[in-house]
Amino acid sequence: MRKITWIVVGLLVVFLGAGALAFEPISPEELRVGFVYVGPVGDGGWTFMHDLSRRSIEEKFPGATTSFVEAVPVGPDAVRVMETFIRHGAQLVFATSFGYMDQVIEVAQRHPEVIFMHCSGYRMADNVGVYFGRMYQARYLSGLVAGSLTESNVIGYVAAHPIPEVVRMINAFTLGVREVNPYAVVRVVWLFSWYDPGKETEATKALIDAGSDVIAMHADSGATALAAEEAGVYVIGYNSDMSRFAPTRHLTAPIWNWSVLTTYVAEQVINGTWRPENLWWGMDTGIVDLAPFGPAVPEEVRNLVGAARERIVEGAWKVFTGPIRDQQGAIRVAEGEVMSDEDLLSFSWFVEGVEGEIPARGN
């Protein structure tokens, strides 16, 4: 009897728990989705690619309505925007920047009937999921290109904020660079901003003046690519195919395809099957990849990158597999070991080959 009682209790817990998390199905015609953007939709980068994914929801689910507010600062303005979406009937809200994390939780607690998806954060709730992509995989591949093309063996890197996400990208890129060119170094200049075309331009020029003949970037606009084109220096873009900013000097770019994820989430909401998840998808899903190669990339480099990409997509190899040394040359990941997701999400040190420091304070 005791065993049967516990089975019944267990089933009740599962049933009641599932009920607490369940959301009713919504027809595509009734679906209202709001997007909170940290930058302008015309930035050509981060927000531009998110906005393409917003449009893909309307294309895949005719009748669904989406809306957005761009250049929303972190803080009370983000709360106001999300509350406005909800007053206008939104059942699903995408908050597309790490800085919105606390505001998402605040608004979600007041509106348990609304589903929130927060990009690159880690705080979850019954009605809050988080999402991101393993962009470090594409970063590594772009590092193979940069390391193969540099002649000065100095590669500049325009970096946004000194947070684990950006540190992880710099490290993956540098591992790719050093895989093909152990003499090359990656010099980092911090912007302390996601979107500031003026700062991005000045940082790019400073890195070129210091000897960089290839520039990589982690910022939201095309200013770095523009500056590199004007200086006649190769550039690795980011977020989108930035060859339109640097038609003769663009080598490739790690790019986002958020549509595969936002339409997945929208479909779950429509079907009433949405549950809070931590989605950190890789290149095998199509959420991240490389832009087409520029004309300067030789065939042998294209083939090298293609082979590495295939190994990553098939799961035959992971980017952060040891041996990996830090800037002082000390082994931090032993040969054959693979860094855990927890370690990747809290990256606070640079790999060997990076020149620069990680300031103590993030954004």
mmCIF file of N, CA and C in Angstrom, residues 86-172:
data_model
loop_
_atom_site.group_PDB
_atom_site.id
_atom_site.type_symbol
_atom_site.label_atom_id
_atom_site.label_comp_id
_atom_site.label_asym_id
_atom_site.label_seq_id
_atom_site.Cartn_x
_atom_site.Cartn_y
_atom_site.Cartn_z
ATOM 1 N N ILE A 86 2.805 44.106 -23.433
ATOM 2 C CA ILE A 86 1.788 43.283 -22.764
ATOM 3 C C ILE A 86 0.429 43.983 -22.789
ATOM 4 N N ARG A 87 0.424 45.287 -22.572
ATOM 5 C CA ARG A 87 -0.855 46.019 -22.633
ATOM 6 C C ARG A 87 -1.490 45.912 -24.020
ATOM 7 N N HIS A 88 -0.659 45.729 -25.035
ATOM 8 C CA HIS A 88 -1.178 45.602 -26.399
ATOM 9 C C HIS A 88 -1.382 44.139 -26.791
ATOM 10 N N GLY A 89 -1.344 43.248 -25.813
ATOM 11 C CA GLY A 89 -1.746 41.869 -26.068
ATOM 12 C C GLY A 89 -0.649 40.869 -26.322
ATOM 13 N N ALA A 90 0.615 41.239 -26.160
ATOM 14 C CA ALA A 90 1.704 40.296 -26.427
ATOM 15 C C ALA A 90 1.637 39.118 -25.453
ATOM 16 N N GLN A 91 1.734 37.910 -26.013
ATOM 17 C CA GLN A 91 1.823 36.705 -25.169
ATOM 18 C C GLN A 91 3.258 36.197 -25.097
ATOM 19 N N LEU A 92 4.138 36.732 -25.971
ATOM 20 C CA LEU A 92 5.532 36.283 -26.058
ATOM 21 C C LEU A 92 6.425 37.505 -26.256
ATOM 22 N N VAL A 93 7.470 37.612 -25.421
ATOM 23 C CA VAL A 93 8.395 38.744 -25.501
ATOM 24 C C VAL A 93 9.824 38.214 -25.602
ATOM 25 N N PHE A 94 10.565 38.686 -26.607
ATOM 26 C CA PHE A 94 11.992 38.397 -26.719
ATOM 27 C C PHE A 94 12.774 39.635 -26.259
ATOM 28 N N ALA A 95 13.623 39.450 -25.270
ATOM 29 C CA ALA A 95 14.515 40.517 -24.795
ATOM 30 C C ALA A 95 15.914 40.161 -25.275
ATOM 31 N N THR A 96 16.477 40.962 -26.176
ATOM 32 C CA THR A 96 17.602 40.508 -26.988
ATOM 33 C C THR A 96 18.984 40.955 -26.517
ATOM 34 N N SER A 97 19.110 41.297 -25.246
ATOM 35 C CA SER A 97 20.435 41.670 -24.750
ATOM 36 C C SER A 97 20.607 41.207 -23.299
ATOM 37 N N PHE A 98 21.841 40.823 -22.972
ATOM 38 C CA PHE A 98 22.147 40.335 -21.619
ATOM 39 C C PHE A 98 21.711 41.332 -20.543
ATOM 40 N N GLY A 99 21.875 42.618 -20.812
ATOM 41 C CA GLY A 99 21.614 43.634 -19.796
ATOM 42 C C GLY A 99 20.168 43.709 -19.335
ATOM 43 N N TYR A 100 19.239 43.139 -20.110
ATOM 44 C CA TYR A 100 17.821 43.193 -19.747
ATOM 45 C C TYR A 100 17.427 42.127 -18.718
ATOM 46 N N MET A 101 18.370 41.329 -18.289
ATOM 47 C CA MET A 101 18.033 40.134 -17.501
ATOM 48 C C MET A 101 17.173 40.456 -16.269
ATOM 49 N N ASP A 102 17.595 41.388 -15.452
ATOM 50 C CA ASP A 102 16.843 41.678 -14.225
ATOM 51 C C ASP A 102 15.475 42.277 -14.540
ATOM 52 N N GLN A 103 15.396 43.095 -15.583
ATOM 53 C CA GLN A 103 14.107 43.679 -15.947
ATOM 54 C C GLN A 103 13.132 42.612 -16.457
ATOM 55 N N VAL A 104 13.667 41.616 -17.165
ATOM 56 C CA VAL A 104 12.810 40.526 -17.637
ATOM 57 C C VAL A 104 12.198 39.790 -16.444
ATOM 58 N N ILE A 105 13.016 39.459 -15.474
ATOM 59 C CA ILE A 105 12.500 38.735 -14.300
ATOM 60 C C ILE A 105 11.469 39.590 -13.562
ATOM 61 N N GLU A 106 11.742 40.870 -13.448
ATOM 62 C CA GLU A 106 10.805 41.782 -12.763
ATOM 63 C C GLU A 106 9.442 41.796 -13.446
ATOM 64 N N VAL A 107 9.419 41.966 -14.750
ATOM 65 C CA VAL A 107 8.150 42.036 -15.478
ATOM 66 C C VAL A 107 7.485 40.658 -15.521
ATOM 67 N N ALA A 108 8.283 39.616 -15.670
ATOM 68 C CA ALA A 108 7.729 38.254 -15.736
ATOM 69 C C ALA A 108 6.998 37.887 -14.444
ATOM 70 N N GLN A 109 7.500 38.343 -13.314
ATOM 71 C CA GLN A 109 6.841 38.050 -12.049
ATOM 72 C C GLN A 109 5.457 38.706 -11.980
ATOM 73 N N ARG A 110 5.294 39.853 -12.604
ATOM 74 C CA ARG A 110 3.988 40.536 -12.596
ATOM 75 C C ARG A 110 3.024 39.954 -13.620
ATOM 76 N N HIS A 111 3.578 39.232 -14.616
ATOM 77 C CA HIS A 111 2.729 38.726 -15.704
ATOM 78 C C HIS A 111 3.022 37.246 -15.956
ATOM 79 N N PRO A 112 2.599 36.378 -15.056
ATOM 80 C CA PRO A 112 2.899 34.943 -15.217
ATOM 81 C C PRO A 112 2.223 34.322 -16.436
ATOM 82 N N GLU A 113 1.250 35.030 -17.021
ATOM 83 C CA GLU A 113 0.550 34.505 -18.202
ATOM 84 C C GLU A 113 1.315 34.779 -19.497
ATOM 85 N N VAL A 114 2.378 35.590 -19.415
ATOM 86 C CA VAL A 114 3.169 35.959 -20.599
ATOM 87 C C VAL A 114 4.482 35.177 -20.590
ATOM 88 N N ILE A 115 4.911 34.753 -21.773
ATOM 89 C CA ILE A 115 6.167 34.004 -21.922
ATOM 90 C C ILE A 115 7.282 34.972 -22.340
ATOM 91 N N PHE A 116 8.416 34.846 -21.670
ATOM 92 C CA PHE A 116 9.568 35.699 -21.966
ATOM 93 C C PHE A 116 10.750 34.809 -22.387
ATOM 94 N N MET A 117 11.485 35.261 -23.404
ATOM 95 C CA MET A 117 12.724 34.604 -23.805
ATOM 96 C C MET A 117 13.841 35.649 -23.752
ATOM 97 N N HIS A 118 14.855 35.375 -22.937
ATOM 98 C CA HIS A 118 15.927 36.339 -22.730
ATOM 99 C C HIS A 118 17.222 35.826 -23.357
ATOM 100 N N CYS A 119 17.856 36.670 -24.156
ATOM 101 C CA CYS A 119 19.067 36.279 -24.876
ATOM 102 C C CYS A 119 20.314 36.424 -24.008
ATOM 103 N N SER A 120 21.058 35.355 -23.893
ATOM 104 C CA SER A 120 22.400 35.291 -23.293
ATOM 105 C C SER A 120 22.416 35.418 -21.775
ATOM 106 N N GLY A 121 21.255 35.405 -21.140
ATOM 107 C CA GLY A 121 21.228 35.470 -19.683
ATOM 108 C C GLY A 121 21.200 34.085 -19.056
ATOM 109 N N TYR A 122 20.973 34.059 -17.749
ATOM 110 C CA TYR A 122 20.948 32.771 -17.044
ATOM 111 C C TYR A 122 19.816 32.672 -16.017
ATOM 112 N N ARG A 123 19.082 33.750 -15.771
ATOM 113 C CA ARG A 123 17.993 33.687 -14.800
ATOM 114 C C ARG A 123 16.716 33.191 -15.496
ATOM 115 N N MET A 124 16.123 32.151 -14.917
ATOM 116 C CA MET A 124 14.936 31.555 -15.507
ATOM 117 C C MET A 124 13.794 31.559 -14.493
ATOM 118 N N ALA A 125 12.585 31.328 -14.988
ATOM 119 C CA ALA A 125 11.402 31.215 -14.130
ATOM 120 C C ALA A 125 10.386 30.362 -14.879
ATOM 121 N N ASP A 126 9.235 30.131 -14.267
ATOM 122 C CA ASP A 126 8.218 29.290 -14.918
ATOM 123 C C ASP A 126 7.798 29.860 -16.268
ATOM 124 N N ASN A 127 7.890 31.172 -16.429
ATOM 125 C CA ASN A 127 7.506 31.799 -17.702
ATOM 126 C C ASN A 127 8.685 32.510 -18.372
ATOM 127 N N VAL A 128 9.906 32.158 -17.989
ATOM 128 C CA VAL A 128 11.104 32.770 -18.578
ATOM 129 C C VAL A 128 12.084 31.688 -19.029
ATOM 130 N N GLY A 129 12.399 31.687 -20.314
ATOM 131 C CA GLY A 129 13.453 30.833 -20.841
ATOM 132 C C GLY A 129 14.625 31.691 -21.304
ATOM 133 N N VAL A 130 15.769 31.062 -21.517
ATOM 134 C CA VAL A 130 16.948 31.785 -21.999
ATOM 135 C C VAL A 130 17.469 31.099 -23.256
ATOM 136 N N TYR A 131 18.150 31.887 -24.087
ATOM 137 C CA TYR A 131 18.639 31.327 -25.345
ATOM 138 C C TYR A 131 19.928 32.007 -25.774
ATOM 139 N N PHE A 132 20.707 31.273 -26.548
ATOM 140 C CA PHE A 132 21.921 31.809 -27.140
ATOM 141 C C PHE A 132 22.407 30.787 -28.160
ATOM 142 N N GLY A 133 23.518 31.076 -28.815
ATOM 143 C CA GLY A 133 24.110 30.137 -29.762
ATOM 144 C C GLY A 133 25.585 29.954 -29.457
ATOM 145 N N ARG A 134 26.112 28.830 -29.857
ATOM 146 C CA ARG A 134 27.538 28.545 -29.609
ATOM 147 C C ARG A 134 28.376 29.223 -30.700
ATOM 148 N N MET A 135 28.348 30.527 -30.649
ATOM 149 C CA MET A 135 29.058 31.325 -31.641
ATOM 150 C C MET A 135 30.561 31.087 -31.599
ATOM 151 N N TYR A 136 31.060 30.599 -30.478
ATOM 152 C CA TYR A 136 32.508 30.358 -30.382
ATOM 153 C C TYR A 136 32.972 29.351 -31.434
ATOM 154 N N GLN A 137 32.050 28.490 -31.910
ATOM 155 C CA GLN A 137 32.433 27.529 -32.951
ATOM 156 C C GLN A 137 32.781 28.268 -34.252
ATOM 157 N N ALA A 138 31.937 29.210 -34.624
ATOM 158 C CA ALA A 138 32.220 29.992 -35.836
ATOM 159 C C ALA A 138 33.421 30.918 -35.622
ATOM 160 N N ARG A 139 33.562 31.403 -34.386
ATOM 161 C CA ARG A 139 34.732 32.246 -34.081
ATOM 162 C C ARG A 139 36.031 31.481 -34.331
ATOM 163 N N TYR A 140 36.071 30.246 -33.891
ATOM 164 C CA TYR A 140 37.269 29.427 -34.096
ATOM 165 C C TYR A 140 37.571 29.319 -35.601
ATOM 166 N N LEU A 141 36.550 29.043 -36.393
ATOM 167 C CA LEU A 141 36.757 28.893 -37.842
ATOM 168 C C LEU A 141 37.269 30.190 -38.452
ATOM 169 N N SER A 142 36.728 31.311 -38.001
ATOM 170 C CA SER A 142 37.205 32.599 -38.537
ATOM 171 C C SER A 142 38.645 32.865 -38.111
ATOM 172 N N GLY A 143 39.038 32.321 -36.956
ATOM 173 C CA GLY A 143 40.429 32.438 -36.526
ATOM 174 C C GLY A 143 41.378 31.683 -37.454
ATOM 175 N N LEU A 144 40.924 30.552 -37.975
ATOM 176 C CA LEU A 144 41.744 29.820 -38.947
ATOM 177 C C LEU A 144 42.019 30.691 -40.170
ATOM 178 N N VAL A 145 41.007 31.428 -40.601
ATOM 179 C CA VAL A 145 41.169 32.311 -41.766
ATOM 180 C C VAL A 145 42.134 33.449 -41.444
ATOM 181 N N ALA A 146 41.911 34.103 -40.299
ATOM 182 C CA ALA A 146 42.762 35.242 -39.933
ATOM 183 C C ALA A 146 44.222 34.812 -39.767
ATOM 184 N N GLY A 147 44.440 33.698 -39.101
ATOM 185 C CA GLY A 147 45.811 33.220 -38.881
ATOM 186 C C GLY A 147 46.511 32.856 -40.175
ATOM 187 N N SER A 148 45.736 32.439 -41.162
ATOM 188 C CA SER A 148 46.316 32.057 -42.455
ATOM 189 C C SER A 148 46.651 33.270 -43.314
ATOM 190 N N LEU A 149 45.909 34.372 -43.108
ATOM 191 C CA LEU A 149 46.068 35.535 -43.998
ATOM 192 C C LEU A 149 47.009 36.607 -43.454
ATOM 193 N N THR A 150 47.265 36.613 -42.147
ATOM 194 C CA THR A 150 48.114 37.677 -41.615
ATOM 195 C C THR A 150 49.561 37.508 -42.085
ATOM 196 N N GLU A 151 50.182 38.623 -42.394
ATOM 197 C CA GLU A 151 51.605 38.626 -42.748
ATOM 198 C C GLU A 151 52.440 39.268 -41.650
ATOM 199 N N SER A 152 51.835 40.179 -40.904
ATOM 200 C CA SER A 152 52.574 40.826 -39.813
ATOM 201 C C SER A 152 52.540 39.976 -38.546
ATOM 202 N N ASN A 153 51.669 38.954 -38.539
ATOM 203 C CA ASN A 153 51.453 38.103 -37.354
ATOM 204 C C ASN A 153 50.870 38.885 -36.178
ATOM 205 N N VAL A 154 50.261 40.009 -36.465
ATOM 206 C CA VAL A 154 49.551 40.794 -35.445
ATOM 207 C C VAL A 154 48.113 40.997 -35.936
ATOM 208 N N ILE A 155 47.185 40.488 -35.165
ATOM 209 C CA ILE A 155 45.759 40.578 -35.511
ATOM 210 C C ILE A 155 45.061 41.404 -34.435
ATOM 211 N N GLY A 156 44.345 42.414 -34.860
ATOM 212 C CA GLY A 156 43.636 43.256 -33.902
ATOM 213 C C GLY A 156 42.239 42.742 -33.635
ATOM 214 N N TYR A 157 41.751 43.004 -32.421
ATOM 215 C CA TYR A 157 40.414 42.519 -32.046
ATOM 216 C C TYR A 157 39.694 43.642 -31.307
ATOM 217 N N VAL A 158 38.648 44.163 -31.921
ATOM 218 C CA VAL A 158 37.826 45.209 -31.309
ATOM 219 C C VAL A 158 36.744 44.522 -30.488
ATOM 220 N N ALA A 159 36.808 44.683 -29.165
ATOM 221 C CA ALA A 159 35.947 43.892 -28.268
ATOM 222 C C ALA A 159 34.991 44.804 -27.500
ATOM 223 N N ALA A 160 33.769 44.345 -27.313
ATOM 224 C CA ALA A 160 32.731 45.140 -26.646
ATOM 225 C C ALA A 160 32.992 45.242 -25.143
ATOM 226 N N HIS A 161 32.401 44.360 -24.385
ATOM 227 C CA HIS A 161 32.519 44.409 -22.930
ATOM 228 C C HIS A 161 33.373 43.232 -22.410
ATOM 229 N N PRO A 162 34.123 43.442 -21.346
ATOM 230 C CA PRO A 162 34.933 42.343 -20.778
ATOM 231 C C PRO A 162 34.092 41.396 -19.922
ATOM 232 N N ILE A 163 33.193 40.689 -20.565
ATOM 233 C CA ILE A 163 32.342 39.707 -19.883
ATOM 234 C C ILE A 163 32.665 38.320 -20.434
ATOM 235 N N PRO A 164 32.270 37.262 -19.739
ATOM 236 C CA PRO A 164 32.637 35.903 -20.190
ATOM 237 C C PRO A 164 32.279 35.610 -21.642
ATOM 238 N N GLU A 165 31.137 36.102 -22.098
ATOM 239 C CA GLU A 165 30.738 35.846 -23.498
ATOM 240 C C GLU A 165 31.805 36.354 -24.468
ATOM 241 N N VAL A 166 32.258 37.570 -24.263
ATOM 242 C CA VAL A 166 33.229 38.165 -25.188
ATOM 243 C C VAL A 166 34.606 37.516 -25.010
ATOM 244 N N VAL A 167 34.977 37.238 -23.780
ATOM 245 C CA VAL A 167 36.257 36.558 -23.526
ATOM 246 C C VAL A 167 36.273 35.190 -24.210
ATOM 247 N N ARG A 168 35.148 34.481 -24.126
ATOM 248 C CA ARG A 168 35.049 33.154 -24.767
ATOM 249 C C ARG A 168 35.249 33.270 -26.278
ATOM 250 N N MET A 169 34.681 34.301 -26.868
ATOM 251 C CA MET A 169 34.815 34.483 -28.327
ATOM 252 C C MET A 169 36.259 34.809 -28.706
ATOM 253 N N ILE A 170 36.888 35.680 -27.946
ATOM 254 C CA ILE A 170 38.285 36.028 -28.229
ATOM 255 C C ILE A 170 39.159 34.778 -28.128
ATOM 256 N N ASN A 171 38.917 33.988 -27.114
ATOM 257 C CA ASN A 171 39.729 32.780 -26.921
ATOM 258 C C ASN A 171 39.523 31.774 -28.054
ATOM 259 N N ALA A 172 38.278 31.564 -28.447
ATOM 260 C CA ALA A 172 38.019 30.624 -29.542
ATOM 261 C C ALA A 172 38.687 31.103 -30.827
#
